[in-house]
Coordinates of C-alpha atoms and ligand atoms in Angstrom, one line a residue:
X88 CA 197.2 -33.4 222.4
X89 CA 195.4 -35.0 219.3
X90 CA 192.2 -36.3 220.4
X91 CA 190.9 -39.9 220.4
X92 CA 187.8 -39.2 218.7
X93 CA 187.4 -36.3 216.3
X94 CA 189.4 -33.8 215.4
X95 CA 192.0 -31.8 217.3
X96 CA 194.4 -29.1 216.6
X97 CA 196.9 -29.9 213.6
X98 CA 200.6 -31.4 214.3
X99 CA 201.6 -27.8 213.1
X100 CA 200.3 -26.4 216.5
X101 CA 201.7 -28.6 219.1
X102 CA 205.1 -27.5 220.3
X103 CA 204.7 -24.0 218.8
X104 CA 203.3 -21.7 221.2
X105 CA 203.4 -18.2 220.4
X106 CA 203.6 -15.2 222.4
X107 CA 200.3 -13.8 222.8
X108 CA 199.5 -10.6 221.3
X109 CA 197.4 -7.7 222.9
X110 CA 193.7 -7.2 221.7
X111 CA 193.1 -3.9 220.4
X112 CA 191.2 -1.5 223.0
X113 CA 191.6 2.1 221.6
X114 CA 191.5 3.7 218.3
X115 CA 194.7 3.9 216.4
X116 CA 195.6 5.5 212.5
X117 CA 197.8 3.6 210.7
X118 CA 198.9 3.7 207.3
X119 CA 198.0 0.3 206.4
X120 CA 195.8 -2.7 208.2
X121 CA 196.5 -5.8 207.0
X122 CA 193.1 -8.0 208.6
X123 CA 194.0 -11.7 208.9
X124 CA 196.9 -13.6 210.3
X125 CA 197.5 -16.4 208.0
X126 CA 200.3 -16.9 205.5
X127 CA 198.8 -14.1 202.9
X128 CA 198.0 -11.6 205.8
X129 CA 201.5 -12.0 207.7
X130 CA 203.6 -12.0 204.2
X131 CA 201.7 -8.7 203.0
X132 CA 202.4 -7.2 206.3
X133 CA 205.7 -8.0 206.5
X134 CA 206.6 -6.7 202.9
X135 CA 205.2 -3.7 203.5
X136 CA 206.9 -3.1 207.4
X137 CA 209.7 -3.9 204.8
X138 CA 208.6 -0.4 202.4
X139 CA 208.7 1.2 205.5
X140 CA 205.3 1.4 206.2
X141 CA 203.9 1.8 209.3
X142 CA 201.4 -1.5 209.8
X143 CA 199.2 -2.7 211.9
X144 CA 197.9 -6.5 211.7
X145 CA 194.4 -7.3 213.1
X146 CA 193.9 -10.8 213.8
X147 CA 190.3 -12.3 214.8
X148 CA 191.6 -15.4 216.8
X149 CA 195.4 -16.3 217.0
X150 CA 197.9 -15.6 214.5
X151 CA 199.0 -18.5 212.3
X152 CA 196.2 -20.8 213.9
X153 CA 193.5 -21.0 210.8
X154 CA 193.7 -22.6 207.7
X155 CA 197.2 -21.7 207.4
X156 CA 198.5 -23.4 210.9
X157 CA 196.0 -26.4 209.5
X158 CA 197.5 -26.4 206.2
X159 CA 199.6 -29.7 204.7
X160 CA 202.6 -27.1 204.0
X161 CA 203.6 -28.3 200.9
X162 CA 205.0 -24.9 199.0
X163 CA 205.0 -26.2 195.2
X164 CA 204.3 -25.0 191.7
X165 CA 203.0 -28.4 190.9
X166 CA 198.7 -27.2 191.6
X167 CA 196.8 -30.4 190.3
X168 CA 196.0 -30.0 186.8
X169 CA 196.4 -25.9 186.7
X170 CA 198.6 -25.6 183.4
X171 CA 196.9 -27.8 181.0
X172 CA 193.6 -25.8 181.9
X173 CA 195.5 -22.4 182.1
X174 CA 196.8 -23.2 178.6
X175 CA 193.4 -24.0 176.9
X176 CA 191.9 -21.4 178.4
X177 CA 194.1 -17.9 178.9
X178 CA 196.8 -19.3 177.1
X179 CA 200.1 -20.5 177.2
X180 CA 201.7 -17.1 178.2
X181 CA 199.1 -16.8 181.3
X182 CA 200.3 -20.7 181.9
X183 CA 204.3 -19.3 182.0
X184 CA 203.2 -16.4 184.3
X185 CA 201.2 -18.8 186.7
X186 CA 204.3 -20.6 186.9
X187 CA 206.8 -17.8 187.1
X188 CA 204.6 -16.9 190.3
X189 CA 204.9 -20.0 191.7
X190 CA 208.3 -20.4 191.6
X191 CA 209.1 -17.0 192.6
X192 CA 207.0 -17.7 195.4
X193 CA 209.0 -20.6 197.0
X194 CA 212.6 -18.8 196.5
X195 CA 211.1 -16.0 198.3
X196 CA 210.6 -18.6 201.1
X197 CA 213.6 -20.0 201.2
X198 CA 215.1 -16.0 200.9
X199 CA 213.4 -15.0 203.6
X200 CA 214.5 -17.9 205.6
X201 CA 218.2 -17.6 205.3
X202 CA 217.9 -13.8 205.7
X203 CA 215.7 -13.4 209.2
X204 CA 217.2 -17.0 210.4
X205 CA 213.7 -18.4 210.4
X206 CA 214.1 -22.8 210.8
X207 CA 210.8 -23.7 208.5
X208 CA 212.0 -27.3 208.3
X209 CA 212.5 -26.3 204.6
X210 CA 213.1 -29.6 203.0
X211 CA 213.6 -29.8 198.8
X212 CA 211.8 -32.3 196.9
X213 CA 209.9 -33.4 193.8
X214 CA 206.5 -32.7 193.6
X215 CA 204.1 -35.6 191.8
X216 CA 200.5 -35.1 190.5
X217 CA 199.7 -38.8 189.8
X218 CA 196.6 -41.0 188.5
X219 CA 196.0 -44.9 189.0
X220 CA 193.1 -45.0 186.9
X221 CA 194.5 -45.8 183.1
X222 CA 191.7 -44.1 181.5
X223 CA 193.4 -41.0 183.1
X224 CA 196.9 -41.3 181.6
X225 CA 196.1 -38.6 179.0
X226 CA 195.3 -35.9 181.9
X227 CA 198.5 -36.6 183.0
X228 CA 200.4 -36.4 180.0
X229 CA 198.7 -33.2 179.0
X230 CA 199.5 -31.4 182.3
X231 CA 203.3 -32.4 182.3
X232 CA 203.2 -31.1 178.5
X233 CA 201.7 -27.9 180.0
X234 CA 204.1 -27.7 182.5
X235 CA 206.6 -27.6 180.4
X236 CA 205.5 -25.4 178.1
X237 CA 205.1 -23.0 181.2
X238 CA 208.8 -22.9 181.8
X239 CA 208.8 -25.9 185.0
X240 CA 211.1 -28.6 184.4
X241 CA 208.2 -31.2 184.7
X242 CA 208.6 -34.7 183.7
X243 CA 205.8 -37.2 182.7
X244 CA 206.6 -40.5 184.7
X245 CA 205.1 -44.0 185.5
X246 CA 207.2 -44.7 188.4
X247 CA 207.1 -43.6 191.7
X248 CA 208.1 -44.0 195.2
X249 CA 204.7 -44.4 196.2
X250 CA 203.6 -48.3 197.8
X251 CA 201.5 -49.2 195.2
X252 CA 201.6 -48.3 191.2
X253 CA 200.5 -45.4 189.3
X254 CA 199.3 -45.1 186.2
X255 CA 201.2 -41.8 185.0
X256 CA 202.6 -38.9 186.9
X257 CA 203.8 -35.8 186.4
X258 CA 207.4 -35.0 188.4
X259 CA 208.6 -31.5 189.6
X260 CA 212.1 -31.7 190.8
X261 CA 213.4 -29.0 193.6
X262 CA 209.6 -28.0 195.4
X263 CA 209.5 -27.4 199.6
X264 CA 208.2 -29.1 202.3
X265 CA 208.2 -26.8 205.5
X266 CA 206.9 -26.3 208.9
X267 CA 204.3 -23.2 207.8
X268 CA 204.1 -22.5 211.6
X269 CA 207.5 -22.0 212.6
X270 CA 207.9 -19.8 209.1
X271 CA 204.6 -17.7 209.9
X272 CA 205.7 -17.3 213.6
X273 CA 209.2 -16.2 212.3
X274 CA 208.2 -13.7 210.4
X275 CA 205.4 -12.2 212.9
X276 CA 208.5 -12.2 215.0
X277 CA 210.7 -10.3 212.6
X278 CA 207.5 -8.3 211.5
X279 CA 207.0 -6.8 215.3
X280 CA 210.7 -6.4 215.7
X281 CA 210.6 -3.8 212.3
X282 CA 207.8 -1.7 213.6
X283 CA 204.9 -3.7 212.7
X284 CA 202.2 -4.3 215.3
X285 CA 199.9 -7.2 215.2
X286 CA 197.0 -7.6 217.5
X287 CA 195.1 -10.6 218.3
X288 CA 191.3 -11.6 219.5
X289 CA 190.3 -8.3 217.5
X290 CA 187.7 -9.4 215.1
X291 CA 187.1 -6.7 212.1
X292 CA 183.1 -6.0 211.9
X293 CA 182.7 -3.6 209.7
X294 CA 185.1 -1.9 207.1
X295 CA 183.7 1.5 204.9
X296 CA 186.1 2.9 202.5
X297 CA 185.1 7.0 201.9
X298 CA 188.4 9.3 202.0
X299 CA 190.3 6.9 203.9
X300 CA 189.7 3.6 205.2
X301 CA 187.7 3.4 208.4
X302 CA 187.5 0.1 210.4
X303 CA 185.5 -1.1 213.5
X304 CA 186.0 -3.9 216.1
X305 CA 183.9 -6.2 217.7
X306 CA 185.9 -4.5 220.9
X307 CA 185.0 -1.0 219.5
X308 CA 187.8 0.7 218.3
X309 CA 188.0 2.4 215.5
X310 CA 191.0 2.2 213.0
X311 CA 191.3 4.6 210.2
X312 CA 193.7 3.7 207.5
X313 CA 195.0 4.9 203.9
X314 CA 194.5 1.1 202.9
X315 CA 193.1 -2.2 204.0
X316 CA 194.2 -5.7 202.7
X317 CA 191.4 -8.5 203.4
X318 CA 193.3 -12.0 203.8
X319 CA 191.0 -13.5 205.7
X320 CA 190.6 -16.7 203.6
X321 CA 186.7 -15.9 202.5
X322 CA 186.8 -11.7 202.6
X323 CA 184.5 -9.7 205.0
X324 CA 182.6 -7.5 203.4
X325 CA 182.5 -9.8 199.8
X326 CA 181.6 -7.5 197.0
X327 CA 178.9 -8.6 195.3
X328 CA 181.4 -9.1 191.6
X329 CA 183.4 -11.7 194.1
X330 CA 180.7 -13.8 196.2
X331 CA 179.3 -15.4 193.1
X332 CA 182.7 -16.7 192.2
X333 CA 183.6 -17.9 195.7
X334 CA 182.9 -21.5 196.9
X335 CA 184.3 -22.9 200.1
X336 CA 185.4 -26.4 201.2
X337 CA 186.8 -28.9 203.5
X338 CA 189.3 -31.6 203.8
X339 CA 190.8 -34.1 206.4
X340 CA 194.1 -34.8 207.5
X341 CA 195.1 -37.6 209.3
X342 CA 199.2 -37.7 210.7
X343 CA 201.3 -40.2 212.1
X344 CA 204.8 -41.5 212.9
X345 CA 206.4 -44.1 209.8
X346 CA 209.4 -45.5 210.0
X347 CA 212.0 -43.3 207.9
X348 CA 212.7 -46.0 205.7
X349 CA 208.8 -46.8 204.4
X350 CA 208.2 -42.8 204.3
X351 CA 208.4 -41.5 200.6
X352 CA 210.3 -38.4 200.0
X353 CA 208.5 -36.3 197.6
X354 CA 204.7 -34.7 197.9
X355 CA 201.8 -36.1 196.1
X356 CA 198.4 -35.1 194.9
X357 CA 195.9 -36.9 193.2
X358 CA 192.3 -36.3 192.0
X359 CA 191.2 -39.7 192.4
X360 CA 189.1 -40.8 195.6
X361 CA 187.5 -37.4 196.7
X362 CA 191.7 -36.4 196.6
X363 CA 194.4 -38.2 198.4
X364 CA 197.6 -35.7 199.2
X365 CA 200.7 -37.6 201.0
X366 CA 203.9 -35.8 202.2
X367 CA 206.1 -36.3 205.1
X368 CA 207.7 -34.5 207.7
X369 CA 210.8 -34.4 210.1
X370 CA 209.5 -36.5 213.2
X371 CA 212.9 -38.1 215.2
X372 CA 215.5 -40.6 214.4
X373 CA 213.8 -43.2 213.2
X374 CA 210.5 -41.6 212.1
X375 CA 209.1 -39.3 209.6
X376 CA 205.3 -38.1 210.6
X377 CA 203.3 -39.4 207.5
X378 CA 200.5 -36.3 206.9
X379 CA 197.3 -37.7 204.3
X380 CA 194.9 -35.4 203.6
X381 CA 191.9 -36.0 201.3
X382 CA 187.9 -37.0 201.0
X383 CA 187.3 -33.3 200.1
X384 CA 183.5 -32.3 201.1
X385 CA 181.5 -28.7 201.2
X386 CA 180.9 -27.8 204.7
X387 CA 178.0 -28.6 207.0
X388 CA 176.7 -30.7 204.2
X389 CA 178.2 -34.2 204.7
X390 CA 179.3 -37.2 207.1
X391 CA 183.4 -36.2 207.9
X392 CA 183.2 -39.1 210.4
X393 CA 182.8 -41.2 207.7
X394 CA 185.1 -39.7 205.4
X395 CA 187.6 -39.6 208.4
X396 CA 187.7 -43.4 208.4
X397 CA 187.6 -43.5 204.5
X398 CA 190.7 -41.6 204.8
X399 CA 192.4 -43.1 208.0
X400 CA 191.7 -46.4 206.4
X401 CA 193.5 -45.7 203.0
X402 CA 196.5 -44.3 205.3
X403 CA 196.4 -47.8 207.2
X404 CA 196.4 -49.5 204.1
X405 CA 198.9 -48.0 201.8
X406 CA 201.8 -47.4 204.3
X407 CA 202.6 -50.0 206.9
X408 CA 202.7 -49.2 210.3
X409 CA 200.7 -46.0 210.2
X410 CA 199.2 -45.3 213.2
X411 CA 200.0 -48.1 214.9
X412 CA 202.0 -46.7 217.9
X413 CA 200.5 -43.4 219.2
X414 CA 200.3 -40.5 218.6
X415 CA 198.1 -39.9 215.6
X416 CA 196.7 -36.4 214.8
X417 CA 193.4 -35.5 213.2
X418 CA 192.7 -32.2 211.9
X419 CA 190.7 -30.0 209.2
X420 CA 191.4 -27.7 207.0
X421 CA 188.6 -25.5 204.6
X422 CA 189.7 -23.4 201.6
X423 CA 187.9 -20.8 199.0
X424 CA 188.0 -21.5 195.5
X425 CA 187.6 -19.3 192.6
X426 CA 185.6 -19.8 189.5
X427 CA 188.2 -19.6 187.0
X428 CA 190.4 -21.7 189.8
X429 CA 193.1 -18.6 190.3
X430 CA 193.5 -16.6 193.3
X431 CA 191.5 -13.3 193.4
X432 CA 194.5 -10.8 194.5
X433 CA 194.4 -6.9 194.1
X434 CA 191.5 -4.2 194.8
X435 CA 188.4 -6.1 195.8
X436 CA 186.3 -4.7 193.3
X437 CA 186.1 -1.9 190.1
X438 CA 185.3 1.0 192.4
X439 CA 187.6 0.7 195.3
X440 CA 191.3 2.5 195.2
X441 CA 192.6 1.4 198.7
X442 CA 191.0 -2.2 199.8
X443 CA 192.2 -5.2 198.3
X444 CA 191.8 -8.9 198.9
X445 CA 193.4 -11.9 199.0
X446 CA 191.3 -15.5 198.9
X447 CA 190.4 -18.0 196.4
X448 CA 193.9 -20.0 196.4
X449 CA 191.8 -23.4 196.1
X450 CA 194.0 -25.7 198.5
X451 CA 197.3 -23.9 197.1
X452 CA 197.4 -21.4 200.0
X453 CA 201.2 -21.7 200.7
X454 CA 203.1 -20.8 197.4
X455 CA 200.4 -18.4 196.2
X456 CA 199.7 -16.6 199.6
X457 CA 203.3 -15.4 199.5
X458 CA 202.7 -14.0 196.3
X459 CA 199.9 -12.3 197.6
X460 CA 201.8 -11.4 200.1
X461 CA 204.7 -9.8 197.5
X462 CA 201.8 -8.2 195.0
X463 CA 199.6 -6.9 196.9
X464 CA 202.6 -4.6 199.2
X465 CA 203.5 -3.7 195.3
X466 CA 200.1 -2.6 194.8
X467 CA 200.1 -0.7 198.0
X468 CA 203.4 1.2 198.0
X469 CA 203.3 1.6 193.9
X470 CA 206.1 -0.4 193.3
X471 CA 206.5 -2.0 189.8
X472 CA 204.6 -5.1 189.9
X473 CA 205.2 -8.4 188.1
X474 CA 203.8 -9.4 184.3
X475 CA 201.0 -11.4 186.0
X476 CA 199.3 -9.3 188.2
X477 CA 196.5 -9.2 185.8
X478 CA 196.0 -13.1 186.1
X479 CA 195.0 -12.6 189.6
X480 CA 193.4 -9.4 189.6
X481 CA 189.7 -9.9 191.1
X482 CA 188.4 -7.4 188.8
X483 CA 189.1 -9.7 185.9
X484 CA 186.5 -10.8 183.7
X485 CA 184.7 -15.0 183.7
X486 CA 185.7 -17.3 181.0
X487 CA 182.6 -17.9 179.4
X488 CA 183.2 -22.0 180.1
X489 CA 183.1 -21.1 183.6
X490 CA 179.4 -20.0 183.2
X491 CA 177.7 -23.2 184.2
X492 CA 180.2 -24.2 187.1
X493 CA 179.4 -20.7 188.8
X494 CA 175.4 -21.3 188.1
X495 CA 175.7 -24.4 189.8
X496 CA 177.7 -23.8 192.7
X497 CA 175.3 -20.8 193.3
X498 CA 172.2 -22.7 192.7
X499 CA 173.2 -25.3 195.6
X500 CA 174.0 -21.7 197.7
X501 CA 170.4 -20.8 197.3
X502 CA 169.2 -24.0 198.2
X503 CA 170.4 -23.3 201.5
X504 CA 169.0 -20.5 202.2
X505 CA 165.6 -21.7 201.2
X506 CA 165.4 -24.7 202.4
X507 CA 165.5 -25.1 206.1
X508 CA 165.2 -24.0 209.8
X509 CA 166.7 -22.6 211.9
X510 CA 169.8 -22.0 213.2
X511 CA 170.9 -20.1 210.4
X512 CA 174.1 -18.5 210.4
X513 CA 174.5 -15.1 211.0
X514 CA 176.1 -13.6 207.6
X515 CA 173.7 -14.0 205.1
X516 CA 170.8 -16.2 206.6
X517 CA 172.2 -20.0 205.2
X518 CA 170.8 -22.8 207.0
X519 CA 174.0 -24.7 209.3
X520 CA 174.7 -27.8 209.4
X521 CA 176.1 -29.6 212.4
X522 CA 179.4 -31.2 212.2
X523 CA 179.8 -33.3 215.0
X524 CA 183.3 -34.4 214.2
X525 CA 184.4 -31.0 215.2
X526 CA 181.1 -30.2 217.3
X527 CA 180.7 -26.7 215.2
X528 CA 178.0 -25.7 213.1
X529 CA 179.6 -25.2 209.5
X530 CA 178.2 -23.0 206.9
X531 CA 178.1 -23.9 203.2
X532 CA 177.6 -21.1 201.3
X533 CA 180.9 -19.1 202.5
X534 CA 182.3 -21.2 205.1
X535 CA 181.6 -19.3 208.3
X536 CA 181.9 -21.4 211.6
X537 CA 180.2 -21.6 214.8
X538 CA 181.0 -23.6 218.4
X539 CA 178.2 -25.2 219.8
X540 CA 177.2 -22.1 221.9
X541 CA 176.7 -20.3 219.4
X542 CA 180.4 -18.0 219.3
X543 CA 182.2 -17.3 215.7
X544 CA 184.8 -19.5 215.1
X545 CA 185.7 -18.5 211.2
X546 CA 184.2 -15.6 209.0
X547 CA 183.1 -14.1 207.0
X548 CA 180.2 -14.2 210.2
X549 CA 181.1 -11.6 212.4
X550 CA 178.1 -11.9 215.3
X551 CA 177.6 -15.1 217.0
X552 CA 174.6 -17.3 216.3
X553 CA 171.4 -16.0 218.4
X554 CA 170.9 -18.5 221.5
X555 CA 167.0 -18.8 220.7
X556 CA 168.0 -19.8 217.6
X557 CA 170.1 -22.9 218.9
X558 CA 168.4 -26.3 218.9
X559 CA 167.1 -26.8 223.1
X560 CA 168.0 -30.1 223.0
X561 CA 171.3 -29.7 221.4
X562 CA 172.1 -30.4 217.4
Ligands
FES212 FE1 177.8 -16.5 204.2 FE2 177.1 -18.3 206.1 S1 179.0 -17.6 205.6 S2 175.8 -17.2 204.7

């Protein structure tokens, strides 16, 4: 149930359970592991069960239960500011292919869908990016241009549905709004019943690649594999081209019921106010469940209690009658961003054939982990892939403009490691902070979490935090 104070599990998870799946406990070979149970490691799995591989899934916690069961589930093409950026700085044929991705991502959805008889909730409806700040208006106008320009049927607009006014907006007609539960569920369903085998509470410590692909558990087993796909949100064993270009960070979500007739219809984003993102889903016959997520910080650096009544106040005061009658739901969810803000999907790094990885989807998780999902089985199996694999390929080069934001984000990185005290956390030595919203030490150099007692929560940590090294009188 949602908690009163802090954060609980996300709307996604209650009513959903899932059949439990059996830890691993003795070697196996397989032709492919797929490590990670989130939209980008269930979608690659079940595209290649599909080729007719033989697949085995290796999840650390609970399938569908990390940043993808905590996700807002908005599958759009519409990615903040993305095409006006893409445009000015790849060009407008990179800006087409981002948006050919995009799109082919969320009919693949709806595909899949209809052909396993999966009910996602799927739900069609505009997408808005929008501004109330004036002095923004020509962001706005730039982006729908962009859009455009990129083959999306995006509209610039000053009106909205929204309770109060915007300045501009850009409008994409025909985007999804789904339950990313029941569709991940689904498909692990339909994945198991086409030879695929996932198994869960098997965390992945160590991965070598020689002659083939060789894997070990924190359980002990060993898995040998021809190749290994790494969609576990920040990758395990980061190669050192990558880790520089990866930051990590969090955002709120606060849910509750709204009376149909005040809930807006379409999805929107803006940049303003640390972020503010507002969709809606199916609740009961009166009621649509209202989900805000926003006041975006870097983990185990900040006050979320305060930015969880920043946000729950802004909810309060934009749409009448939220949260008013119980229940209300409070969740989290943390994402990796890239440098040049595309995905990193394909081989992890120059000198690897067989391990690839999927991460750096910046908040836009749901439409571009299925394309991981469809790109990276093509780069397994040797099918033809699509015209913009090279966009996302992690062994691409840094715009030079993205110099300074890289040197930055690393300088803060190294901050944490030198300044500081213990605990530290357990994958490369940054100093925790303690998030007592969640009661979990957070790490903010690549996102790894930690309970209280010390246990992994979220990688790229694999060992739990020493006991010695935990404050005696609690953080
Ligand atoms: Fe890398 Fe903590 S997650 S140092």
């Amino acid at each position: 149930m949602p908690t009163e104070a802090g954060l609980g599990p996300s709307y996604w998870m209650h009513g959903t359970p899932s059949p439990g799946r059996p830890a691993l406990t003795d070697d196996l070979t397989a032709d492919v592991v797929v490590i990670g149970g989130g939209i980008a490691g269930l979608c690659t799995a079940h595209e290649l069960v599909r080729a007719g591989r033989e697949v085995v899934l290796l999840e650390a916690g609970r399938i569908a239960s990390g940043v993808s069961g905590h996700t807002t589930g908005k599958l759009t093409s519409l990615h903040g500011l993305i095409y006006a950026r893409l445009r000015d700085t790849l060009g407008a044929t990179a800006a087409a292919r981002y948006a050919r991705a995009q799109q082919e991502a969320l009919e693949h959805v709806v595909g899949l869908c209809a052909e396993i008889g999966i009910d996602a909730e799927l739900e069609r409806a505009p997408a808005y990016i929008y501004v109330t700040d004036e002095g923004r208006a020509g962001e706005i106008r730039a982006e729908a241009a962009a859009a455009l320009d990129a083959g999306l049927d995006a509209a610039y607009v000053t009106e909205t549905e929204l309770p109060f006014p915007v300045a501009a907006a850009v409008r994409l007609d025909g985007q999804l709004l789904f339950h990313p539960r029941k569709f991940l569920l689904g498909l692990a369903e339909d994945l198991v019943a086409r030879g695929g085998t996932i198994h869960e509470e098997t965390r992945v410590t160590d991965l070598q690649e020689h002659t083939d692909c060789r894997l070990t558990t924190e359980g002990g087993a060993t898995v040998h594999a021809q190749d290994v796909v790494m969609a576990t949100n920040f990758p395990l064993t980061v190669h050192t081209s990558l880790l520089a270009r990866l930051t990590v960070r969090r955002e709120l979500v606060v849910a509750a019921p709204v009376a149909t007739t005040a809930a807006p219809q379409g999805m929107y984003l803006t940049p303003e106010d640390s972020t503010r993102s507002v969709r809606t889903a199916p609740y009961d016959e009166d009621h649509r469940l209202l989900i805000v997520t926003g006041e975006a910080f870097v983990p185990g650096t900040d006050h979320p209690g305060e930015r969880l009544e920043r946000l729950t106040g802004w909810a309060r005061g934009t749409f009448p009658g939220f949260g008013d009658t119980p229940p209300s739901y409070r969740w989290a969810a943390q994402d990796v961003r890239s440098a040049d803000h595309l995905p990193y999907v394909g081989h992890e790094h120059p000198d690897t054939q067989h391990v690839f990885v999927a991460t750096g989807f910046g908040g836009w998780g749901m439409s571009n982990g299925v394309m991981a999902g469809r790109l990276l089985a093509a780069h397994v199996t040797g099918a033809p892939r699509p015209d913009w694999t090279e966009l996302f390929d992690p062994r691409r080069h840094l715009p030079l403009r993205e110099y300074p934001d890289v040197t930055r984000a690393q300088l803060s990185v190294a901050r944490h490691y030198l300044v500081g005290r213990p605990p530290r956390c357990t994958h490369m030595g940054c100093e925790l902070g303690f998030d007592d919203l969640e009661g979990t030490w957070e790490c903010p150099c690549h996102g790894s979490r930690f309970a209280a007692d010390g246990s992994v929560l979220q990688g790229p940590a694999t060992r739990p935090l020493e006991r010695e090294h935990l404050p005696e009188s609690g953080p």
